[in-house]
Coordinates of C-alpha atoms and ligand atoms in Angstrom, one line a residue:
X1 CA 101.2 102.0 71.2
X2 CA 99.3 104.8 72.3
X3 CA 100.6 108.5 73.6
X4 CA 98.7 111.4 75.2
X5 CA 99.1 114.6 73.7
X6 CA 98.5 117.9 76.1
X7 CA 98.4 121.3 75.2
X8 CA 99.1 122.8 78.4
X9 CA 98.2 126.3 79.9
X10 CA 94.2 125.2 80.7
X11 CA 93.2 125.9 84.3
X12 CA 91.5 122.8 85.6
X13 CA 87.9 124.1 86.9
X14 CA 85.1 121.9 87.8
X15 CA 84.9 118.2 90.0
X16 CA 86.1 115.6 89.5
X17 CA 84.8 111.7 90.9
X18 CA 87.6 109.9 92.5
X19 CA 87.6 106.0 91.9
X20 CA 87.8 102.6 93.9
X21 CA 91.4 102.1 95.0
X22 CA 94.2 100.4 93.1
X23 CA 96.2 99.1 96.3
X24 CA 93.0 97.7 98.2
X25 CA 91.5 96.5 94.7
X26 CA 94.3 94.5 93.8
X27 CA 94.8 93.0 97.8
X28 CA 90.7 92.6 97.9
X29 CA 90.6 90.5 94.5
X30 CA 93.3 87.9 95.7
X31 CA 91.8 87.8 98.9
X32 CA 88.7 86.8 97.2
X33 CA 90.3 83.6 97.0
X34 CA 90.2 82.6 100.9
X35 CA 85.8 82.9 100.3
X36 CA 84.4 79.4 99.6
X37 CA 80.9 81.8 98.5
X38 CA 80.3 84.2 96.0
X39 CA 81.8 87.8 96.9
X40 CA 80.3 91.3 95.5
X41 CA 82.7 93.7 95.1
X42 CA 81.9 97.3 94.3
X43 CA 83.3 100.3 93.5
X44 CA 86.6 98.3 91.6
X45 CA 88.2 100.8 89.7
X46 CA 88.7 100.3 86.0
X47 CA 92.3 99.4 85.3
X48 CA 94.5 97.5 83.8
X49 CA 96.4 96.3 87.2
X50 CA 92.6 95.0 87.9
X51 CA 92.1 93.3 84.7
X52 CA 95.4 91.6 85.0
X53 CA 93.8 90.3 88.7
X54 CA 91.2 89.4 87.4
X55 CA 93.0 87.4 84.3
X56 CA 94.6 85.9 86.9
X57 CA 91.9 84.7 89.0
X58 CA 90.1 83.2 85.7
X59 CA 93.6 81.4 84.9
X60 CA 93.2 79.9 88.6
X61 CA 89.4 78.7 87.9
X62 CA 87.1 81.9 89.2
X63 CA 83.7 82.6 87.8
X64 CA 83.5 85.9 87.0
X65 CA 80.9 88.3 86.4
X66 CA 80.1 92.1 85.6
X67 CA 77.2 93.4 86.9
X68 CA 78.3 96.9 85.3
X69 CA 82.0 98.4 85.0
X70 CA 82.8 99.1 88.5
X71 CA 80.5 96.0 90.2
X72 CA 81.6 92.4 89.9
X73 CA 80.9 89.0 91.6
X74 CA 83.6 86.6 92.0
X75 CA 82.4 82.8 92.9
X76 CA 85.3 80.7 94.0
X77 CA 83.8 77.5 94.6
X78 CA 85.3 76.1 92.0
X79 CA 88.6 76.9 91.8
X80 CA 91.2 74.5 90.9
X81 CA 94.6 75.7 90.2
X82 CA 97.3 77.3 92.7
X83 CA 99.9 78.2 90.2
X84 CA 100.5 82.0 88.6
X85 CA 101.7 81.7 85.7
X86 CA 104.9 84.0 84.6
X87 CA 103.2 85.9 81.8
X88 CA 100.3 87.6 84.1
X89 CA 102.6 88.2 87.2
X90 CA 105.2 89.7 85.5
X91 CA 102.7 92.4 84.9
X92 CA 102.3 93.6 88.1
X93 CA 104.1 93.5 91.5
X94 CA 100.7 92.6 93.5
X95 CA 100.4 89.2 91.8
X96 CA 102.8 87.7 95.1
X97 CA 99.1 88.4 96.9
X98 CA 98.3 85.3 95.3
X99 CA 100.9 83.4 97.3
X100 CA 99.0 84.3 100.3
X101 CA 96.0 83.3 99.5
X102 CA 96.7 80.2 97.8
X103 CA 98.7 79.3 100.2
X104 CA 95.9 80.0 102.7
X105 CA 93.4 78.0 101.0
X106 CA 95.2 75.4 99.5
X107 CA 98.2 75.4 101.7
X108 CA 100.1 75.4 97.7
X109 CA 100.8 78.5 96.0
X110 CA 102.8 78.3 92.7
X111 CA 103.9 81.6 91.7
X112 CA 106.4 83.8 89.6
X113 CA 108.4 86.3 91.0
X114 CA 106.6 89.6 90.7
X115 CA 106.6 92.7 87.9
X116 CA 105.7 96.6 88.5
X117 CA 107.1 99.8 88.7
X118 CA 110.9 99.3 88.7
X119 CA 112.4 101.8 91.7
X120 CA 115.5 99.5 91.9
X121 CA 115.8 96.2 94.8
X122 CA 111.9 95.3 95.6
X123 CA 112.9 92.2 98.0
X124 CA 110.1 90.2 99.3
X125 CA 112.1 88.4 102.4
X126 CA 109.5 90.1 104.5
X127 CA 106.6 88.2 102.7
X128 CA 108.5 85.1 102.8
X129 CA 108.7 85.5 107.0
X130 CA 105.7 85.7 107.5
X131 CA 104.8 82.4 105.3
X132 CA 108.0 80.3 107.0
X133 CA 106.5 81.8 110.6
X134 CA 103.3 80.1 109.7
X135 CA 104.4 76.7 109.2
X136 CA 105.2 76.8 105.2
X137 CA 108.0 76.1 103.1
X138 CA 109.5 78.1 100.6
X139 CA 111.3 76.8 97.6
X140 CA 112.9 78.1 94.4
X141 CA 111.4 76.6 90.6
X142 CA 112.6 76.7 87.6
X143 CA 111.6 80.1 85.3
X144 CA 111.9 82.5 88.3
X145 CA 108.8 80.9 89.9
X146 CA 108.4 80.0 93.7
X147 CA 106.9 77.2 95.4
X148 CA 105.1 77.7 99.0
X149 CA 103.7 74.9 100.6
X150 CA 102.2 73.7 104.1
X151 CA 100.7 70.7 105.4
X152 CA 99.0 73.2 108.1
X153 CA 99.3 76.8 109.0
X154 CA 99.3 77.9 112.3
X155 CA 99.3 81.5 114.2
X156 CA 102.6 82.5 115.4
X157 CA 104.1 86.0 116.2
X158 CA 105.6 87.9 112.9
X159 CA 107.8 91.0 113.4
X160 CA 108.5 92.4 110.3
X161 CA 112.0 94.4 110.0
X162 CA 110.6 96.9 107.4
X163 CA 107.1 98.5 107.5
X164 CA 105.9 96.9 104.4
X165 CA 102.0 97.3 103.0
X166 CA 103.2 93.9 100.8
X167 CA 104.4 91.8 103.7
X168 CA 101.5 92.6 105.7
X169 CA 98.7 92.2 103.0
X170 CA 100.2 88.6 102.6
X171 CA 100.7 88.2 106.4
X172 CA 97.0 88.6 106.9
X173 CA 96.2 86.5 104.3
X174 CA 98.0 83.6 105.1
X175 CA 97.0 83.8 108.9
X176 CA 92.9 84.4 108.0
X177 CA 92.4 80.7 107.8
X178 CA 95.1 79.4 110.1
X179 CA 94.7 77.2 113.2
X180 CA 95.6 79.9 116.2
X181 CA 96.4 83.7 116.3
X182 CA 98.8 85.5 114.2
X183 CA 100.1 88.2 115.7
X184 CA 102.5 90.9 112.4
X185 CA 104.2 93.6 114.7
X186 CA 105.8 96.8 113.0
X187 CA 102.8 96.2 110.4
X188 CA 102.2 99.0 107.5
X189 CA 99.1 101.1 108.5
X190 CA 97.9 102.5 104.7
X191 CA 94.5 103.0 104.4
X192 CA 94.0 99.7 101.8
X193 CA 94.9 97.4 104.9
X194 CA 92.1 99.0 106.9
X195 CA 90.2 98.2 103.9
X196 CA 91.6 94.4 102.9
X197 CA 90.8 93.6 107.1
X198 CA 87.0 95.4 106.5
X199 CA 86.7 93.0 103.4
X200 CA 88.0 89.8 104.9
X201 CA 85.9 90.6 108.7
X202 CA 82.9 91.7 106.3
X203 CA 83.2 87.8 105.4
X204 CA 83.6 86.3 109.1
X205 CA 87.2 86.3 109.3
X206 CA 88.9 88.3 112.8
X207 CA 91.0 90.6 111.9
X208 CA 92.1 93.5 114.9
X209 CA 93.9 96.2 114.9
X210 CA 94.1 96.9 111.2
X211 CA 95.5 100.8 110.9
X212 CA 97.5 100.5 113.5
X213 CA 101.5 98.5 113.7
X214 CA 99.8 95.6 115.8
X215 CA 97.7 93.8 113.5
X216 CA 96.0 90.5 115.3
X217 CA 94.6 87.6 113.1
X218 CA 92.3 85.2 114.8
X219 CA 92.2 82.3 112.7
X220 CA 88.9 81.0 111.3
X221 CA 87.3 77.5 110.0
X222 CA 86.1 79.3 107.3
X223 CA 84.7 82.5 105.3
X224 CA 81.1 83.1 103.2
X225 CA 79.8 84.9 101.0
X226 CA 79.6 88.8 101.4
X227 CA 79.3 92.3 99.4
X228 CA 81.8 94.9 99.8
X229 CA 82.4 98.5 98.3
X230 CA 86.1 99.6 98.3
X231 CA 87.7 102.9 99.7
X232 CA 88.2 105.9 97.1
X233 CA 91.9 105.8 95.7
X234 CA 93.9 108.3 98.2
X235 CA 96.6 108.3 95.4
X236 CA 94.4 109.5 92.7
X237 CA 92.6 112.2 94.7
X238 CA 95.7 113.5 95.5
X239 CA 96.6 113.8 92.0
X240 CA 93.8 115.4 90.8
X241 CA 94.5 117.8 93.7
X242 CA 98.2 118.6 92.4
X243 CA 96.4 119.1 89.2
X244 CA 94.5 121.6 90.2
X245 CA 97.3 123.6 92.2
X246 CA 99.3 123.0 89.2
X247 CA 97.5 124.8 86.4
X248 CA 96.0 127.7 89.2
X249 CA 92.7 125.8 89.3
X250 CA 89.6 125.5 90.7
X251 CA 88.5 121.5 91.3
X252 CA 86.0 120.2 93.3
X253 CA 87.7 116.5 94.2
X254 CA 84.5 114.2 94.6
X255 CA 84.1 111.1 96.4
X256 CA 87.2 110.7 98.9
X257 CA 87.9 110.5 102.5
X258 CA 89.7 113.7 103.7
X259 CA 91.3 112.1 106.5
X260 CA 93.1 109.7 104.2
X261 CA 94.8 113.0 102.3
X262 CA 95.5 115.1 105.5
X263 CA 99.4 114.4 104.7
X264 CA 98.9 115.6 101.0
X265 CA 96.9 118.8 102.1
X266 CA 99.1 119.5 104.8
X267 CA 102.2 120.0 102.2
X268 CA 99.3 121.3 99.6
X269 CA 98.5 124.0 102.2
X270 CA 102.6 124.9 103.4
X271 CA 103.3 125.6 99.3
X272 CA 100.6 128.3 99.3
X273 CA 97.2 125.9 97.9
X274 CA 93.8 126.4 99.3
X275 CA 92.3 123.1 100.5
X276 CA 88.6 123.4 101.5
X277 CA 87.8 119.9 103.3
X278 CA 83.9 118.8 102.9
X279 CA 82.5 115.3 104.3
X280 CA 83.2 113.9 101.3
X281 CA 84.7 115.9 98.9
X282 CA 88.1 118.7 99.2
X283 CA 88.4 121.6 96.7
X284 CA 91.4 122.8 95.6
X285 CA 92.6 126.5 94.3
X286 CA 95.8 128.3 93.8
X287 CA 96.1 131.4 94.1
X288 CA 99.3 132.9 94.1
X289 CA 102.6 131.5 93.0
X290 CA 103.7 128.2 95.0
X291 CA 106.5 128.5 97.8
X292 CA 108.8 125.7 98.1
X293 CA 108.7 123.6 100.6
X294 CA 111.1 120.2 102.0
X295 CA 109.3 117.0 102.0
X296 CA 110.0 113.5 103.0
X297 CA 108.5 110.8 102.0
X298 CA 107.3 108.0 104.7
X299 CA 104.8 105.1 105.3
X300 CA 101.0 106.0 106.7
X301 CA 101.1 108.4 108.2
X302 CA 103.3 109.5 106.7
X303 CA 103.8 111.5 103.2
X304 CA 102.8 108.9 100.9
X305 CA 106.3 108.1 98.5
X306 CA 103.7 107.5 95.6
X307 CA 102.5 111.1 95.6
X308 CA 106.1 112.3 95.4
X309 CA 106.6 112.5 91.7
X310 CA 103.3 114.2 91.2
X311 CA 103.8 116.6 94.1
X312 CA 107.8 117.1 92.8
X313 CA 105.7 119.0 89.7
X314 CA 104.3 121.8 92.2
X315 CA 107.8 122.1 93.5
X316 CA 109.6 122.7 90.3
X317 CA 107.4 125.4 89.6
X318 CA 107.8 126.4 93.0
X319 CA 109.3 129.7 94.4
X320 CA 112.9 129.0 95.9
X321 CA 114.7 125.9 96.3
X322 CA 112.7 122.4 97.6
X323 CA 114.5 119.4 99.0
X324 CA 112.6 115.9 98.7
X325 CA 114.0 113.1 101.0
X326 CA 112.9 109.4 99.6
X327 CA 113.1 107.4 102.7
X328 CA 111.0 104.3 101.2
X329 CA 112.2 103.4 97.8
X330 CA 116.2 103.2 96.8
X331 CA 115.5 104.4 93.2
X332 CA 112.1 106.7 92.5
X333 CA 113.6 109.8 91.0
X334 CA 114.5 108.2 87.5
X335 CA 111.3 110.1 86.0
X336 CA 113.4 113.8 87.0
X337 CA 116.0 112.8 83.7
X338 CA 112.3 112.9 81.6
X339 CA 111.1 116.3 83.1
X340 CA 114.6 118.0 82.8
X341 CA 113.5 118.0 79.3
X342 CA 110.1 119.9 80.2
X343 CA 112.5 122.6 81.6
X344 CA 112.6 121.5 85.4
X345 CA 115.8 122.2 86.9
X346 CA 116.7 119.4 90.0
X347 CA 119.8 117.8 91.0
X348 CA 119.6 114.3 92.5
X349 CA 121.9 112.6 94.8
X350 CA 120.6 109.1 95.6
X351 CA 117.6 109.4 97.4
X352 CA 117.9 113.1 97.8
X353 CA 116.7 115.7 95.1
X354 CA 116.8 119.1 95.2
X355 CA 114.8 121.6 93.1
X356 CA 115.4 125.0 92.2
X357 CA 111.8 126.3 91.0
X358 CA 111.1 128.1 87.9
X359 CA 109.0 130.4 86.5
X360 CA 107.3 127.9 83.7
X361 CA 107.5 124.9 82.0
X362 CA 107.9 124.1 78.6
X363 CA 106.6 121.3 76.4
X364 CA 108.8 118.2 75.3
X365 CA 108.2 114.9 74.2
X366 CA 108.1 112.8 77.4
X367 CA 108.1 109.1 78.6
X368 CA 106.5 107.2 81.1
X369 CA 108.9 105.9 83.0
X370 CA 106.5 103.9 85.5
X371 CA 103.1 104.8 87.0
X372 CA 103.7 107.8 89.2
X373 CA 106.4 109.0 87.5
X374 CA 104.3 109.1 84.2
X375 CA 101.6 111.1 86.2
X376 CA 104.0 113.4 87.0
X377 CA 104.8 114.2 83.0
X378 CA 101.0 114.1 82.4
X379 CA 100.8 116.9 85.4
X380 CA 103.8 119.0 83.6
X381 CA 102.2 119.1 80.6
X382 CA 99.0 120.6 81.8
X383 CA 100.8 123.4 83.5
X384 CA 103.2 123.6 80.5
X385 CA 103.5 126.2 77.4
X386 CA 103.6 124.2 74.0
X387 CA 102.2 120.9 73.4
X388 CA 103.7 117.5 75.6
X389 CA 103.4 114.4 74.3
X390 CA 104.1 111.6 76.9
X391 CA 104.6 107.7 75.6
X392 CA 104.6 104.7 77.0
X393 CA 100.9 105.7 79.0
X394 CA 100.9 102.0 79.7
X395 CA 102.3 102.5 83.1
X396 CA 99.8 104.9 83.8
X397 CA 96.9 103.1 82.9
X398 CA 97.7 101.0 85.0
X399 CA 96.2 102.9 88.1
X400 CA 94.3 105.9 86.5
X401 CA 90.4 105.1 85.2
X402 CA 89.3 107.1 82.7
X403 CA 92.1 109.8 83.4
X404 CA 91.8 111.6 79.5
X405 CA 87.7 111.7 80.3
X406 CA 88.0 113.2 83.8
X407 CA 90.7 115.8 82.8
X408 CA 89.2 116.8 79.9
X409 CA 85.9 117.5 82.3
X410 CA 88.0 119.6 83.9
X411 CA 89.2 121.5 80.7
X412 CA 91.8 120.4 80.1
X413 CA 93.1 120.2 76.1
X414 CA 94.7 116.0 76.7
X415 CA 94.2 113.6 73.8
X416 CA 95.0 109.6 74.1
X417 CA 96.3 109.2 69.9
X418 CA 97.7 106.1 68.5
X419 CA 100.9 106.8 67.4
X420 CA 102.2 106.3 64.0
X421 CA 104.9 103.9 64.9
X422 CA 102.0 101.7 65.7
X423 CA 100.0 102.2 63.1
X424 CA 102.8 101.3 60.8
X425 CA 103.1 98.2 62.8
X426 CA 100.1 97.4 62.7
X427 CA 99.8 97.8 58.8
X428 CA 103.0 95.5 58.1
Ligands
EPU501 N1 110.7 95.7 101.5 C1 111.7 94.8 101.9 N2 111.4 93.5 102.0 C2 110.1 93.1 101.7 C3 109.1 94.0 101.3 C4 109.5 95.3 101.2 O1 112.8 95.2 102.2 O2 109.9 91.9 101.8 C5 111.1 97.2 101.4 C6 110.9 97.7 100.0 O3 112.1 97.4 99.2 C7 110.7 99.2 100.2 C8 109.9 99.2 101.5 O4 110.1 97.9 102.1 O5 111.9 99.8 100.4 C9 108.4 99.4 101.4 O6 107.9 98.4 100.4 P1 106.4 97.9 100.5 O7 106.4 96.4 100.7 O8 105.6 98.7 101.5 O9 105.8 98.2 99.1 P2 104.9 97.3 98.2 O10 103.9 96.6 99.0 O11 105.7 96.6 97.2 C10 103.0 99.1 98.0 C11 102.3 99.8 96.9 C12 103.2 100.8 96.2 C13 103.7 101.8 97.2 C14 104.4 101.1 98.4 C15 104.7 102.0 99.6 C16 100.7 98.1 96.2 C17 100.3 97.2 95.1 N3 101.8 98.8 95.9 O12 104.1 98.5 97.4 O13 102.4 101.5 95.2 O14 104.7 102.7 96.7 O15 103.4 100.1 98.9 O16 103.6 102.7 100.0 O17 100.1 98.3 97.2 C18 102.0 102.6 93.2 O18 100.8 102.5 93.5 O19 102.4 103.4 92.3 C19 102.9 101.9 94.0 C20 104.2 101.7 93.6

């Protein structure tokens, strides 16, 4: 076990490099699956939510190789399998992307019930639709594993009930190959489906309307080879950007699209941060103390619910009293109980929480309660007084590359340690 230990009170000054995206990496990778060719894939951030895609693919019979840490070529030819076995997919929630691929090339897809970030119910009815509206058949296994199957998939209409990014990632990938058009109404519109559609059209599938809630599939015989760079991680840029208005700092944020943050600097800007917005790139200073500010979370266009533990940071320090609404998941303030302990002062009533800002925070030991949330403790500590140690960085690895390297760029005193429990472990 490994811990990150932060002596807070450094401004962060400098730039930063944003990398690939987790959420279009781990759609792109399964998708990969649907290509009877070899696919070059760049710009895959460095993970471990994508090396536990690409275990997977490897379990199913992929060829893999590196042609350097953020370029690799996939060559499904010769794949072979169509189940997921329990012990990768409980890992991560985006193994069910696997269904939908499988089940698209092989009309068979074998797979367990999904892991992640626990923010209470995570159904997947809506995934399960759209396969059943295709033509397949959905059965329970033994060991929490489900069986889809069809003898042929063909386009039909799919309203989803909920705007889900899952249900529609696994929509289009079941429809790429299918005999007809698919036509997913009330689809999710977050940047990583614009990018999953640009992947699998980049390939010779006919995918329209990606980025908007009418997505229309226009089934293919089949897909070849291609070579495709994925979108900069909105999610990390945005983090880097609470960073920096966090600890009163100065960051250059490198490598993003600014019209995929406008939600983020909008809220950024209404708390008192200066957001400079460059082709490319979006600096980011602070400097005077942060006014609060209500925010609700929603689906793109919306505020994005995975920058709200980060962003609930800036309001705790904030001046006055901040309300923030969680309108996509039932349960994703479970991380507040860890930074009551850093000195932040919030009451939460289901998926309300209200903060009452103060001055400063103090340094505690911390733990990562999932990804964002662990973000969120990393973020306190910078901006703390004292030293934080937050455990159980597993969660956050597994959507931040190189995040001790790029903060410490940016000045920050952070240090990734093994901890002794481990080491005792370890010894025994
Ligand atoms: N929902 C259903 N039925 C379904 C699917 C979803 O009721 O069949 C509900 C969920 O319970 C939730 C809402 O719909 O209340 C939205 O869920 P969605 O399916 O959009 O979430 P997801 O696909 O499981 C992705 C991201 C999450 C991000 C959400 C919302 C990936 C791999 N994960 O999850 O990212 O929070 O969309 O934007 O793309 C993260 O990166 O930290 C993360 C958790």
């Amino acid at each position: 076990m490994e811990k990150y230990v932060i002596r807070g009170g450094n401004r962060l000054c400098g730039e930063v490099e944003i990398s690939g995206a987790k959420n279009a990496a781990v759609a792109i990778l399964p998708a990969t699956v649907l290509i009877d060719g070899v696919c070059r894939v760049d710009n895959i951030p460095s993970i471990s939510d994508v090396s536990t895609t690409l275990k997977i693919l490897k379990s199913l019979g992929s060829q893999i190789r590196y042609i350097n840490k953020n370029t690799i070529e996939i060559d499904n030819s010769t794949l072979q399998f169509h189940t997921v076995p329990h012990d990768l997919a409980r890992h991560m929630r985006a193994s069910y992307y696997f269904i939908g691929s499988l089940l698209g090339r092989f009309g068979i897809a074998r797979v367990s019930m999904p892991g992640g970030c626990n923010f209470g119910v995570r159904p997947i009815d809506q995934h399960l639709k759209a396969f059943t509206a295709l033509g397949a058949s959905v059965s329970p296994m033994e060991n929490g594993m489900i069986e889809v199957v069809a003898d042929r998939l063909v386009g039909n209409s799919i309203y989803l009930d909920v705007v889900s990014v899952g249900a529609t990632v696994n929509a289009i990938l079941s429809a790429v190959l299918a005999r007809g058009t698919t036509i997913i109404e009330n689809a999710a519109k977050e940047p990583h489906i614009v990018d999953l559609a640009n992947f699998l059209n980049s390939a010779g599938a006919d995918i329209r309307g990606a980025g908007t809630d009418v997505i229309k599939v226009f089934g293919v015989e089949r897909l070849h080879s291609t070579h495709y760079s994925i979108i900069p991680d909105q999610i990390e840029a945005g983090t880097y950007m609470v960073a920096s208005a966090a600890t009163g700092g100065d960051v250059l944020v490198k490598n993003v699209i600014p019209k995929h943050l406008e939600s983020i600097t909008a809220k950024l800007q209404e708390m008192g941060v200066v957001v400079e917005e460059y082709d490319d790139a979006i600096r980011v200073t602070r400097p005077n103390r942060l006014i609060h500010c209500n925010i609700k979370t929603m689906p793109h266009p919306g505020f994005p619910t995975d920058m709200q533990p980060p962003v609930a940071v800036l309001l705790s320090m904030a001046d006055g009293t901040s309300i923030i609404t969680e309108s996509v998941w039932e349960n994703r303030f479970r991380y507040i109980d860890e930074l009551r302990r850093m000195g932040v002062q919030a009451q939460v009533d289901g998926k309300v929480a209200v903060f009452q800002g103060v001055e400063y925070l103090t340094a505690a030991p911390v733990k990562a309660t999932d990804l964002r949330g662990g973000i969120a403790m990393v973020i306190a500590g910078l901006a703390a007084r004292g030293v934080t140690e937050v455990e159980e960085i597993h969660h956050i690895e597994r959507g931040y590359e190189n995040l001790v390297e790029k903060l410490a760029n940016l000045g920050a005193d952070i240090r990734r340690v093994v901890t002794s429990d481990s080491l005792i472990s370890r010894a025994l």
